[in-house]
Short mmCIF file of C-alpha atoms in Angstrom, two decimals:
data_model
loop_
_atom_site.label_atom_id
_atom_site.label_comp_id
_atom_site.label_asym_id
_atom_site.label_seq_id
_atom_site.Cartn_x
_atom_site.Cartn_y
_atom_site.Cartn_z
CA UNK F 1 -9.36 -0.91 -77.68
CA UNK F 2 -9.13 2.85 -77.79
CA UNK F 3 -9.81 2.87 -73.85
CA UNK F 4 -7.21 0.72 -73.28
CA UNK F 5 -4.40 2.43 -75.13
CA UNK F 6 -5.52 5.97 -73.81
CA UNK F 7 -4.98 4.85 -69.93
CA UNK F 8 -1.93 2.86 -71.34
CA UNK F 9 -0.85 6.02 -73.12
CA UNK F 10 -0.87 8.11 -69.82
CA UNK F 11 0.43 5.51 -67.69
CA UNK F 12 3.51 5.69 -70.19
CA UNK F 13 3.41 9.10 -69.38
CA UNK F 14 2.95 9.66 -65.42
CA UNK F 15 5.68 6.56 -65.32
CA UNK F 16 8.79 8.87 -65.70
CA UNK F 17 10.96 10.06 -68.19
CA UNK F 18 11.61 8.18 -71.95
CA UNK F 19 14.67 5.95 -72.31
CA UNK F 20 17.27 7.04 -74.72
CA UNK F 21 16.87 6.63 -78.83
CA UNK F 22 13.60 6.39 -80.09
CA UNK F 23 13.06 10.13 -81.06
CA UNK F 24 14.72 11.54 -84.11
CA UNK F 25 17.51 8.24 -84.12
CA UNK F 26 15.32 6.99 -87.16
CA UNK F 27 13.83 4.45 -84.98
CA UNK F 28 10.21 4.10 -84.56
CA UNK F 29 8.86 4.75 -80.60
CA UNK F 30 8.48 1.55 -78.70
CA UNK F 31 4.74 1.45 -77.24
CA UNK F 32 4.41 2.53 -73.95
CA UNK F 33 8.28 2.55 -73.61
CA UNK F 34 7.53 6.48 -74.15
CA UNK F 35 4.93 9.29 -74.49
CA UNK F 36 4.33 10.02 -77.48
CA UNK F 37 2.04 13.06 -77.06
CA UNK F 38 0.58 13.04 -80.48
CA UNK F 39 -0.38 9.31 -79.91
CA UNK F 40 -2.36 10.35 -77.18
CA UNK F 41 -4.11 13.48 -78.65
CA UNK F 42 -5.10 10.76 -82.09
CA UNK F 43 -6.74 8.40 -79.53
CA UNK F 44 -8.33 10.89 -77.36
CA UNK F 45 -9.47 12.87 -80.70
CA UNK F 46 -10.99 9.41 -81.78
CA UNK F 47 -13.01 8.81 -77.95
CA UNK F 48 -14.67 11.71 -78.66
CA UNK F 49 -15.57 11.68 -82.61
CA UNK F 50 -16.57 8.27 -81.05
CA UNK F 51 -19.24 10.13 -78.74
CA UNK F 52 -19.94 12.76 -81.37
CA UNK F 53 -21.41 9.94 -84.02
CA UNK F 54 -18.53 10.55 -86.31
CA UNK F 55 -16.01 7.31 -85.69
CA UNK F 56 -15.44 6.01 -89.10
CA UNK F 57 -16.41 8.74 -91.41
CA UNK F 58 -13.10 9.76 -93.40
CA UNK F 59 -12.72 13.55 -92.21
CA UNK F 60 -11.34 14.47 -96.17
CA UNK F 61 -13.84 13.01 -98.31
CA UNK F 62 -16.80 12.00 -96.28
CA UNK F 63 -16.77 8.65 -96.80
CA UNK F 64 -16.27 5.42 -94.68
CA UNK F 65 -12.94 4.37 -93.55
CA UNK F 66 -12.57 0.52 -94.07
CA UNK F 67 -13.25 -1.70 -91.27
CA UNK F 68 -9.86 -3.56 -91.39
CA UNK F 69 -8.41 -0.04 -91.34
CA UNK F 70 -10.38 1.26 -88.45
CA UNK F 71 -8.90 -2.64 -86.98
CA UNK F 72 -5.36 -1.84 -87.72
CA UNK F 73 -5.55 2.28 -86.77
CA UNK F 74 -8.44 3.17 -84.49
CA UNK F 75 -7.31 6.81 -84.25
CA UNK F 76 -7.58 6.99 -88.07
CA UNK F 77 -9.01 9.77 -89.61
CA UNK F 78 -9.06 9.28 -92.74
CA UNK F 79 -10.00 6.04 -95.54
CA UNK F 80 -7.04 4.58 -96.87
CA UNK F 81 -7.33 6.47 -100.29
CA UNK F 82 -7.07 9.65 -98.78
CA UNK F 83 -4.12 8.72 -96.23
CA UNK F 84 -2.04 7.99 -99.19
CA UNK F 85 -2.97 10.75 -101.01
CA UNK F 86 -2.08 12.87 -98.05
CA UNK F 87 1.47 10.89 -97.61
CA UNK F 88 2.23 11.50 -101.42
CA UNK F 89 1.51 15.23 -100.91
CA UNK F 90 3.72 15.68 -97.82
CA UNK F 91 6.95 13.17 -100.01
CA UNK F 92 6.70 16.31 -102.29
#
């Protein structure tokens, strides 16, 4: 899954340039309608804590991020309980 939305991801990229709206209209990016850069970095960052051993180990707490998590977000970093706990922090 990760594969396939890293060469999507550059594809996206190498394609030409993003269509109007989209960033900072208060609309979310359309997938592969533009490159989002930092979507890119999160799945390459996850290929490789893939080939390090570390894929599903929450980087905050040490503990394992949920499967249906990892399902939803590949590129996750962090369990659940800590990704809210860092979204709380940052609506301060």
């Amino acid at each position: 899954m990760l594969l396939s939305r890293q060469s999507a991801l550059r594809a996206s990229c190498v394609e030409g340039p993003a269509p109007a709206g989209g960033a900072g209209d208060g609309c979310p990016p359309v997938r592969g309608a533009l490159c989002p850069p930092r979507e890119l970095e999160e799945v390459e960052a996850a290929l490789e804590r893939i080939a390090q051993g570390r894929f599903g180990g929450c980087e905050q707490c040490g503990g394992a991020i949920g499967r249906q998590r990892l399902l939803a977000v590949p590129e996750a970093r962090c369990c659940l309980t800590c990704a809210d706990a860092r979204a709380r922090d940052t609506d301060r």
